[in-house]
Coordinates of N, CA and C in Angstrom, one line a residue:
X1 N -24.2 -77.8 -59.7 CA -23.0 -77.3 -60.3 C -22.6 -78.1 -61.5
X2 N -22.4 -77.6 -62.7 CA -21.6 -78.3 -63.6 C -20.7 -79.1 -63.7
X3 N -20.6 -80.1 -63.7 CA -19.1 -80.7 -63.9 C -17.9 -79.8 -65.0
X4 N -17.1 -80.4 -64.4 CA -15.3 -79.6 -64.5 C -15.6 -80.0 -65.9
X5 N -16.0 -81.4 -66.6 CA -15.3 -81.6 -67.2 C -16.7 -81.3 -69.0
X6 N -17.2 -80.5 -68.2 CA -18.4 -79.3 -69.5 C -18.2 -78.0 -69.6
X7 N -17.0 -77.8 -68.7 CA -16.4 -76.7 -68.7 C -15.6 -76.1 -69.9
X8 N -15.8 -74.6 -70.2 CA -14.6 -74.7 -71.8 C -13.7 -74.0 -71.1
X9 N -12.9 -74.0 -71.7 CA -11.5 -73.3 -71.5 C -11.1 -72.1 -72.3
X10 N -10.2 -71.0 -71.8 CA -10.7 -69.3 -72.1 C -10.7 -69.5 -73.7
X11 N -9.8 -70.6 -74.6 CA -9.5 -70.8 -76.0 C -10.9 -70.9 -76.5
X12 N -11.5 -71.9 -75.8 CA -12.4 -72.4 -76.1 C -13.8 -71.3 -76.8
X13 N -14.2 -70.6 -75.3 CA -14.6 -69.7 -75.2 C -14.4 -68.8 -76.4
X14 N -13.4 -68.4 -76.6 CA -13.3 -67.3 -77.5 C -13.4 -68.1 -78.8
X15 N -13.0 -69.1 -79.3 CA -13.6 -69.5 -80.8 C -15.0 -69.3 -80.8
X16 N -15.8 -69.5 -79.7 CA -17.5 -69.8 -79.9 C -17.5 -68.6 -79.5
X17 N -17.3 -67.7 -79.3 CA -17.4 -66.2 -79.4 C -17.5 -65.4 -80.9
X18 N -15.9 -66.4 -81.2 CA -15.7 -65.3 -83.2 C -17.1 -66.0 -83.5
X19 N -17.3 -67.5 -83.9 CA -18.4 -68.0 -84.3 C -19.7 -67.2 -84.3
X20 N -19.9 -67.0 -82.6 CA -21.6 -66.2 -82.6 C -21.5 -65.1 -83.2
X21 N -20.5 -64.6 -83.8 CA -20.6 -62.9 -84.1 C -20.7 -63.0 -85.9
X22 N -19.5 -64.2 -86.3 CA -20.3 -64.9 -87.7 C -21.4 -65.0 -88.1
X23 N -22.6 -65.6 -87.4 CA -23.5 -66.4 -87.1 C -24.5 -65.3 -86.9
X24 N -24.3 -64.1 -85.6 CA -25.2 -63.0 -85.7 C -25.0 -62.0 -86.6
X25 N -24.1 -61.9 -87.4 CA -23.9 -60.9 -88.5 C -24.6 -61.7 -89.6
X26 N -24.8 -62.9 -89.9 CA -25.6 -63.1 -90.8 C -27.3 -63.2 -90.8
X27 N -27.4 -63.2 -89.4 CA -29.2 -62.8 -88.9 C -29.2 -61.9 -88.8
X28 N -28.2 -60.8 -89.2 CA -28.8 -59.4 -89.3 C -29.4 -58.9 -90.1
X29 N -28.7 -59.8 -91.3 CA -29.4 -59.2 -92.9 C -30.7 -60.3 -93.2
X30 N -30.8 -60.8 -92.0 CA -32.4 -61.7 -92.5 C -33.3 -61.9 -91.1
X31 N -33.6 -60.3 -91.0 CA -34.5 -60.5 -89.9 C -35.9 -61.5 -90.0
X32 N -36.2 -61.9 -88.5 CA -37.5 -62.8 -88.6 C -37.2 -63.8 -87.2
X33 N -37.9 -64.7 -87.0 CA -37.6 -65.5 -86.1 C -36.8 -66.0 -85.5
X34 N -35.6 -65.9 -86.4 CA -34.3 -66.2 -85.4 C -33.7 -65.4 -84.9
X35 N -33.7 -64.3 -85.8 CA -32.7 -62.8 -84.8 C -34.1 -62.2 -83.8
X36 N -35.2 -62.5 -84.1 CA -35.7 -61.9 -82.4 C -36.2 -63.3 -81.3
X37 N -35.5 -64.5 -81.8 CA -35.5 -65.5 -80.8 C -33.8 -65.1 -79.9
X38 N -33.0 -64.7 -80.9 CA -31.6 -64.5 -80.0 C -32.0 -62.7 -79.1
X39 N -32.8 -62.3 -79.6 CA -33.0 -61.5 -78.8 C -33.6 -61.2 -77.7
X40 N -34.9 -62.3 -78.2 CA -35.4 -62.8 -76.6 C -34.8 -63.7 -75.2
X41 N -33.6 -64.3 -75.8 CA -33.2 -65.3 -75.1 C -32.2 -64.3 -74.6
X42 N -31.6 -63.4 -75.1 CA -30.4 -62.5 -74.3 C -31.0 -61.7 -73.7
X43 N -32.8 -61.1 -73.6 CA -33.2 -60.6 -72.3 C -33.4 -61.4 -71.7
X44 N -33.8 -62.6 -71.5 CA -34.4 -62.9 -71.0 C -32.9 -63.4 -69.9
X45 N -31.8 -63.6 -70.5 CA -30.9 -64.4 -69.8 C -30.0 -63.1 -69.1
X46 N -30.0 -62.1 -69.5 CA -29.7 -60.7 -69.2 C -30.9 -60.3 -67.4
X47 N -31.9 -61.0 -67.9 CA -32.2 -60.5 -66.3 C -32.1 -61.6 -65.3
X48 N -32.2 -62.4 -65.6 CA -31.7 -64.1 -64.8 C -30.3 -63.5 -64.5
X49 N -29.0 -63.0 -65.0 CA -27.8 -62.4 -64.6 C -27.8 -61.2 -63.9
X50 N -29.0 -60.5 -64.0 CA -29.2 -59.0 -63.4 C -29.7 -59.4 -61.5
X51 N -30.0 -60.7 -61.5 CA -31.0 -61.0 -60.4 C -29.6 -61.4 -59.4
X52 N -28.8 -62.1 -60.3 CA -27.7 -63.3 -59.4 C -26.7 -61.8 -58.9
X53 N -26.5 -60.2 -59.4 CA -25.7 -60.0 -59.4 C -26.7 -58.7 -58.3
X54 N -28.1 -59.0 -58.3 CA -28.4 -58.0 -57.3 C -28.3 -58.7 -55.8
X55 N -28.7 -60.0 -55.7 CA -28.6 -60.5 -54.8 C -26.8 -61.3 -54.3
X56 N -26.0 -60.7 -54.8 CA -25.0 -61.0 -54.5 C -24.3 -60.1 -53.4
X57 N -23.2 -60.6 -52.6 CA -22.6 -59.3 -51.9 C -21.8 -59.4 -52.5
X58 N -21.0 -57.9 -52.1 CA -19.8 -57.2 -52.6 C -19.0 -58.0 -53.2
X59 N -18.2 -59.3 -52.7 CA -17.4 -59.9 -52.5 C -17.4 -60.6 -54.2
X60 N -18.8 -61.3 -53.9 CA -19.2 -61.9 -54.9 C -19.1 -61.3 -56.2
X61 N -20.1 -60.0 -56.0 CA -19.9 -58.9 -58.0 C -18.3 -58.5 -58.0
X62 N -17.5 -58.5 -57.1 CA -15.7 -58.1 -57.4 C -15.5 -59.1 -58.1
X63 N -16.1 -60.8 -57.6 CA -15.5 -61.8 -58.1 C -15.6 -62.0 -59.7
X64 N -17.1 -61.5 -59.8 CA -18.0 -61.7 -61.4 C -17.4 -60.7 -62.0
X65 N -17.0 -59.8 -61.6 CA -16.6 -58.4 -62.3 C -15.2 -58.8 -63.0
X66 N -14.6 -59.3 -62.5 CA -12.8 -59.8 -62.9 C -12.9 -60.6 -63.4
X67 N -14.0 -61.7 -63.8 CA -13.4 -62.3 -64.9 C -14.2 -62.0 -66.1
X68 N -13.1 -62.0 -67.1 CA -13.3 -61.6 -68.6 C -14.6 -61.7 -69.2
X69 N -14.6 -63.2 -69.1 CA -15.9 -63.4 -69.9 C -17.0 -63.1 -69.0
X70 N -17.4 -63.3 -67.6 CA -18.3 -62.6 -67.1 C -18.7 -60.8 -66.7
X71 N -17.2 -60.3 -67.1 CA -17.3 -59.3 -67.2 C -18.3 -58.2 -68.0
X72 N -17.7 -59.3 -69.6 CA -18.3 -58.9 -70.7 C -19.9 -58.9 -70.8
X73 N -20.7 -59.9 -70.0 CA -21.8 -60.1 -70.0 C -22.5 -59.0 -69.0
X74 N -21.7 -58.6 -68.2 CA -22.6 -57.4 -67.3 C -22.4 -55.9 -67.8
X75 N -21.8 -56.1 -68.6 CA -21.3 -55.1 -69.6 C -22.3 -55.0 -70.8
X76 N -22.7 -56.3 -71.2 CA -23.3 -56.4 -72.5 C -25.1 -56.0 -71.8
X77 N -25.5 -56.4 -71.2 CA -26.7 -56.1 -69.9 C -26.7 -54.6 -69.5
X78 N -26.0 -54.1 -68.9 CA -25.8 -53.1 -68.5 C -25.8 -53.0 -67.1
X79 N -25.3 -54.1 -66.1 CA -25.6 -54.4 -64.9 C -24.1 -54.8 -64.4
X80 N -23.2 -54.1 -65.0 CA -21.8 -54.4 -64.2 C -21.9 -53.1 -63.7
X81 N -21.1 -53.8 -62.2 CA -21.0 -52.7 -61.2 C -20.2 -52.2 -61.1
X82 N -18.8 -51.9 -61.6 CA -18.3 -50.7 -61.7 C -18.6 -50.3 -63.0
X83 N -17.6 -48.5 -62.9 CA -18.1 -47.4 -63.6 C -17.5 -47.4 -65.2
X84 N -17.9 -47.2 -65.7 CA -17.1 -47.3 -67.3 C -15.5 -47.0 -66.8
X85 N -15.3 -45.7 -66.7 CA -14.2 -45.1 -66.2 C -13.2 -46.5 -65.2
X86 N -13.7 -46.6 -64.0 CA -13.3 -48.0 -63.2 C -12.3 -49.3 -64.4
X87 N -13.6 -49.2 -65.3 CA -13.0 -50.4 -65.9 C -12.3 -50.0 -66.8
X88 N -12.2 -49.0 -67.7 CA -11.1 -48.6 -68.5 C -10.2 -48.5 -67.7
X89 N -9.9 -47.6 -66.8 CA -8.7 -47.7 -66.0 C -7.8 -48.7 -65.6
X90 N -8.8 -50.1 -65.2 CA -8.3 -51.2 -64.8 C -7.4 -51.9 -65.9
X91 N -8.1 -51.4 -67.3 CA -7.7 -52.7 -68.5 C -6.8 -51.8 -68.8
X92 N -6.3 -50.4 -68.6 CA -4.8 -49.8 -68.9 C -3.8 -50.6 -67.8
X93 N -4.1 -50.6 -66.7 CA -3.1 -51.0 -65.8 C -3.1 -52.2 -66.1
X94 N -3.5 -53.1 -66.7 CA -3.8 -54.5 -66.9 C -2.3 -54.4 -68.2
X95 N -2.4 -53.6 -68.8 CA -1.5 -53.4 -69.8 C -0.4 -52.7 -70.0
X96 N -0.2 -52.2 -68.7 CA 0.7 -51.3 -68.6 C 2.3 -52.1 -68.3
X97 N 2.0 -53.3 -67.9 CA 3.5 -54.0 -67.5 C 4.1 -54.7 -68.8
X98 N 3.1 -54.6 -70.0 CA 3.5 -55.3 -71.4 C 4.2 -53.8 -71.9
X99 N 4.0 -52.4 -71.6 CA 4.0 -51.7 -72.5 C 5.7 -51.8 -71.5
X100 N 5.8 -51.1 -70.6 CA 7.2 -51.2 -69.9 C 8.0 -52.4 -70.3
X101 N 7.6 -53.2 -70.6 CA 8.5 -54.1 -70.9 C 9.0 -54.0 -72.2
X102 N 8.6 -53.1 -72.8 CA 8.9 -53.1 -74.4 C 9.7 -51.4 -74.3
X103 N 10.1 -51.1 -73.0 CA 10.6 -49.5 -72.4 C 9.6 -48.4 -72.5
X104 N 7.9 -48.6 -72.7 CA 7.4 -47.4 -72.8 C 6.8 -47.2 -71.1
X105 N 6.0 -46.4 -71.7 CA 4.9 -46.5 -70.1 C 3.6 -45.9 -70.9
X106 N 2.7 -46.4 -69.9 CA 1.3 -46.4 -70.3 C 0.7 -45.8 -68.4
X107 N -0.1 -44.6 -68.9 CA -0.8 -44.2 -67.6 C -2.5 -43.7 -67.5
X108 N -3.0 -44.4 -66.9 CA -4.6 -43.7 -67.4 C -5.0 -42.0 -67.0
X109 N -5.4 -41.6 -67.4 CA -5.3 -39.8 -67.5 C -6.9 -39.4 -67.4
X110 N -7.8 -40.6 -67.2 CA -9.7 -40.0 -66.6 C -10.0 -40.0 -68.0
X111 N -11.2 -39.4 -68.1 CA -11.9 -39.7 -69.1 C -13.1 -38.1 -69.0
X112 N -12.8 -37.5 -70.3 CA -13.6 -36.3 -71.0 C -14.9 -36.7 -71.8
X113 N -15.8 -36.3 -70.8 CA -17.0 -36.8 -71.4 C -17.3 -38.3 -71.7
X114 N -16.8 -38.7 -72.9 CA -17.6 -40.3 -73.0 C -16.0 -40.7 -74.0
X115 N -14.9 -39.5 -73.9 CA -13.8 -39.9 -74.1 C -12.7 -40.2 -73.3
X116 N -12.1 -41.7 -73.6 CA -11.3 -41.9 -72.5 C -9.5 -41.3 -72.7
X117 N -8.7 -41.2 -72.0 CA -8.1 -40.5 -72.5 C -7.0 -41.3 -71.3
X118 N -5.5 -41.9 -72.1 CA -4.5 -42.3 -71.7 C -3.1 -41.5 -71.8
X119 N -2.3 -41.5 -71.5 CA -0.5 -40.8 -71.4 C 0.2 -42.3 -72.2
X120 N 0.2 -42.5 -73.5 CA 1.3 -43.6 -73.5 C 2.6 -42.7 -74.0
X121 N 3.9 -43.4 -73.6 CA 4.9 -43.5 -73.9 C 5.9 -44.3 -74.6
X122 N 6.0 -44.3 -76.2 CA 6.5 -45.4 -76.6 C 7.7 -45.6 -76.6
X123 N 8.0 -47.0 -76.4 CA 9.4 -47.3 -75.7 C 10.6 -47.1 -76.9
X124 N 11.8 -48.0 -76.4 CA 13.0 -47.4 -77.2 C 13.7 -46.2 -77.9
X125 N 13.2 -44.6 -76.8 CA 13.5 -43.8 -76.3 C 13.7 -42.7 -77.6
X126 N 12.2 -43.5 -78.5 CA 12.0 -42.9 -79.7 C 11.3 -41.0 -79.3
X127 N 10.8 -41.3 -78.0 CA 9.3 -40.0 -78.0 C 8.4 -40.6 -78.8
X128 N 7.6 -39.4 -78.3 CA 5.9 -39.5 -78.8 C 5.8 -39.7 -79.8
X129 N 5.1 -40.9 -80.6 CA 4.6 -40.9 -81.8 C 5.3 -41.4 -83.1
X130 N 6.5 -42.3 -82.7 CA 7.1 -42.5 -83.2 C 7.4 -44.1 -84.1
X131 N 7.2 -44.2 -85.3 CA 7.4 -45.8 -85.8 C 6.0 -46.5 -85.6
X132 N 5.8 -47.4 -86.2 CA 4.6 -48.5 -86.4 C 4.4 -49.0 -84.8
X133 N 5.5 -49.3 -83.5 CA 5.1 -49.7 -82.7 C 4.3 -48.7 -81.2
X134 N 4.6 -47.7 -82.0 CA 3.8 -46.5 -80.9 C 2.4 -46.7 -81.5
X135 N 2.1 -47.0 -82.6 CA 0.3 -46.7 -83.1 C -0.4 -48.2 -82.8
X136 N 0.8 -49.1 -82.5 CA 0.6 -50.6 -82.7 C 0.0 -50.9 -81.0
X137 N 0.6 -49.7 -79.7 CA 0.3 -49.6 -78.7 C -0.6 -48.9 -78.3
X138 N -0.8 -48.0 -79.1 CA -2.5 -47.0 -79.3 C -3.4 -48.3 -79.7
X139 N -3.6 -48.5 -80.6 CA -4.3 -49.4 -81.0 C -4.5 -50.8 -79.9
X140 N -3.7 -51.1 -79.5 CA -3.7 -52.2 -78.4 C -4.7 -51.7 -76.9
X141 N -4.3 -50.3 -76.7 CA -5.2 -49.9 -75.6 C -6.4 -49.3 -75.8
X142 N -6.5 -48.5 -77.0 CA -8.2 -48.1 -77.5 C -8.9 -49.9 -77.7
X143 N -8.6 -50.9 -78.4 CA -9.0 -51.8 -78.3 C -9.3 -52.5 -76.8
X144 N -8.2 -52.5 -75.6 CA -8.5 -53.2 -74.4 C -9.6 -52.1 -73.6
X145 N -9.6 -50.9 -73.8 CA -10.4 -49.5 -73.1 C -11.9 -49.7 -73.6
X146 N -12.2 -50.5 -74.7 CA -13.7 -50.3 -75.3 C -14.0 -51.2 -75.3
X147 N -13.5 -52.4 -75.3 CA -13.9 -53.9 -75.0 C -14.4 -53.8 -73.3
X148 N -13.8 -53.3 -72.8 CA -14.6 -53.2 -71.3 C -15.1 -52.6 -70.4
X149 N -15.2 -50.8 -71.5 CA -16.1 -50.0 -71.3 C -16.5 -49.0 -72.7
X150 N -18.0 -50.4 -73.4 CA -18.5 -49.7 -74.6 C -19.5 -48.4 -74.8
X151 N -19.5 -48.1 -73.2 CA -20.6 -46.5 -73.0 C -19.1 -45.3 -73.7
X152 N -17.9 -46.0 -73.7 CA -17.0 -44.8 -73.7 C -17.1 -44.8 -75.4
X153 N -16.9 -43.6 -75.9 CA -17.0 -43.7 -77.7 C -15.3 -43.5 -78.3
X154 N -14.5 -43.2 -77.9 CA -13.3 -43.4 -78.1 C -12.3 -43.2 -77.2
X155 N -11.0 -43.6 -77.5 CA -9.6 -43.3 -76.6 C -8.6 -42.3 -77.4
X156 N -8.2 -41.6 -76.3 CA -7.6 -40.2 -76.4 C -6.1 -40.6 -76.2
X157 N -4.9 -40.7 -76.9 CA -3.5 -40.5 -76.5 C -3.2 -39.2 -76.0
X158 N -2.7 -39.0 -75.2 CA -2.2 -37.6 -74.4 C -0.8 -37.7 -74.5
X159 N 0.0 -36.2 -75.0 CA 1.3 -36.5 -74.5 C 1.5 -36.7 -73.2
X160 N 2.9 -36.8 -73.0 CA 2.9 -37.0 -71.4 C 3.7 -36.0 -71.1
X161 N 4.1 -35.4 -69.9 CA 4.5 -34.4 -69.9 C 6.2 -34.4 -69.7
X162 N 6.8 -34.1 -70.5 CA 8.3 -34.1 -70.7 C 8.5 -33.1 -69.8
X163 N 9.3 -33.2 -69.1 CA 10.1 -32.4 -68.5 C 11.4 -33.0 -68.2
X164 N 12.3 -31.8 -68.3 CA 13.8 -32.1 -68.5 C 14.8 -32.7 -67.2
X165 N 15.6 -33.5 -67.6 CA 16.1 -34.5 -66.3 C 17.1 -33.3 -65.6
X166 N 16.6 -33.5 -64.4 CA 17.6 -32.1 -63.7 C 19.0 -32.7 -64.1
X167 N 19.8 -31.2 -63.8 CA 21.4 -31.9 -64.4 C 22.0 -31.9 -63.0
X168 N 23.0 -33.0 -63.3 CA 23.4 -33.4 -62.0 C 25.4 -32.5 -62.5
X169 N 24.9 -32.1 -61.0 CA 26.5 -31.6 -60.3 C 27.3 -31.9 -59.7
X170 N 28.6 -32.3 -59.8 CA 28.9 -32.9 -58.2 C 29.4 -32.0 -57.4
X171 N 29.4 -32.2 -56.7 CA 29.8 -31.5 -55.2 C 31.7 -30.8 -55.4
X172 N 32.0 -32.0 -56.0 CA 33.3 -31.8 -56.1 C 33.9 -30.7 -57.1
X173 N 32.8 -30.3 -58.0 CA 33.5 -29.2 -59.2 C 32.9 -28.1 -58.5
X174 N 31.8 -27.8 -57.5 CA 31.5 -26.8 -57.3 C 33.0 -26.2 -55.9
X175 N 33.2 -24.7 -56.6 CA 34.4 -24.4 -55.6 C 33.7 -22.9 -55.1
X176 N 34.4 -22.3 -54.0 CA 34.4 -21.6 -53.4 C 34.7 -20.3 -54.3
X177 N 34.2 -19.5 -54.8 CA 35.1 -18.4 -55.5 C 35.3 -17.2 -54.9
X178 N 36.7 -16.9 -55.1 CA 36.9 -16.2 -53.8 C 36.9 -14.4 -55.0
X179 N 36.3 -13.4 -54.1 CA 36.1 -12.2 -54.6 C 37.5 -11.3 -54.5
X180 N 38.2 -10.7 -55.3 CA 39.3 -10.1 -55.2 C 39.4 -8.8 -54.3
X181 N 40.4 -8.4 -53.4 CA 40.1 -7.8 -52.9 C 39.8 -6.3 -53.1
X182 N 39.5 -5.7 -54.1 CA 39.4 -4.8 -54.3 C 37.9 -4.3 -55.1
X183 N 37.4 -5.6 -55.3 CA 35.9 -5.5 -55.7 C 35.4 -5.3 -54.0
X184 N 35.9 -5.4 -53.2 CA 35.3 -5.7 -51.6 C 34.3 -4.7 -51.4

């Protein structure tokens, strides 16, 4: 096992992440030995990850599955065990307590074909579609929905279904009306 202290930290991780994407976007435009050495070395490490996650129990792929960065990797492989759908779902509810806190709501709504499709509600009691921060929250969830399930080809906003707040009566204005006697 590694020592704690060769370990990176999630910061960490994600700078050498932007970097490789730097780094492989510029071996794209100069194919040859390096871009099919990175490609050999990501099957080859893609099935070394395919092996750890067949012989795992349950317990274990829940554990690999939830975190981020190993997420990504069973995802990038094609050997994460839950279903596209599963995981988009997960990364709306994962987001749904930032969206409430800003007074909207956010609800996952399944997924049409290879489209995933959410109910947001933007807060400050603007309605649907309203101001820079309703597209700023679209954008926030098609970005968290495809980052962790890239089989899906886009995210769908759905209205949500308005329906009007029953009106409240009190008890106290409703009266007895009494019929005159001659309508009897």
């Amino acid at each position: 096992m590694p020592d704690a202290a060769v370990r990176l930290a999630d910061p960490a991780v994600e700078a050498r992440l932007a970097r490789l994407d730097e780094v492989l976007a510029g071996l794209e435009s100069a194919p040859g030995p390096a871009l099919e050495a990175v490609r050999l070395l990501t099957e080859v490490y893609g099935e070394a990850l395919a092996r750890v996650v067949d012989d795992a129990d349950e317990q274990l792929r829940e554990r690999l599955a939830d975190d981020e960065l190993l997420g990504h990797l069973l995802v990038l492989h094609g050997i994460h065990p839950e279903s596209p759908e599963r995981r988009a779902a997960r990364a709306v509810e994962r987001l749904r307590p930032a969206v409430r806190e800003r007074g909207g709501d956010l609800e996952w709504a399944g997924v049409d074909g290879q489209m995933a499709r959410v109910r947001l509600t933007p807060g400050g009691g603007c309605g649907s579609g309203c101001g820079a921060g309703s597209s700023d929250a679209a954008e926030a969830v098609r970005a968290a929905v495809l980052a962790v399930a890239p089989e899906l080809t886009s995210v769908e906003t759905v209205q949500s279904e308005r329906r009007p707040a029953p009106a409240f009566v009190p008890l106290s204005t409703i009266r007895r009306r009494t019929v005159p006697e001659e309508a009897r």
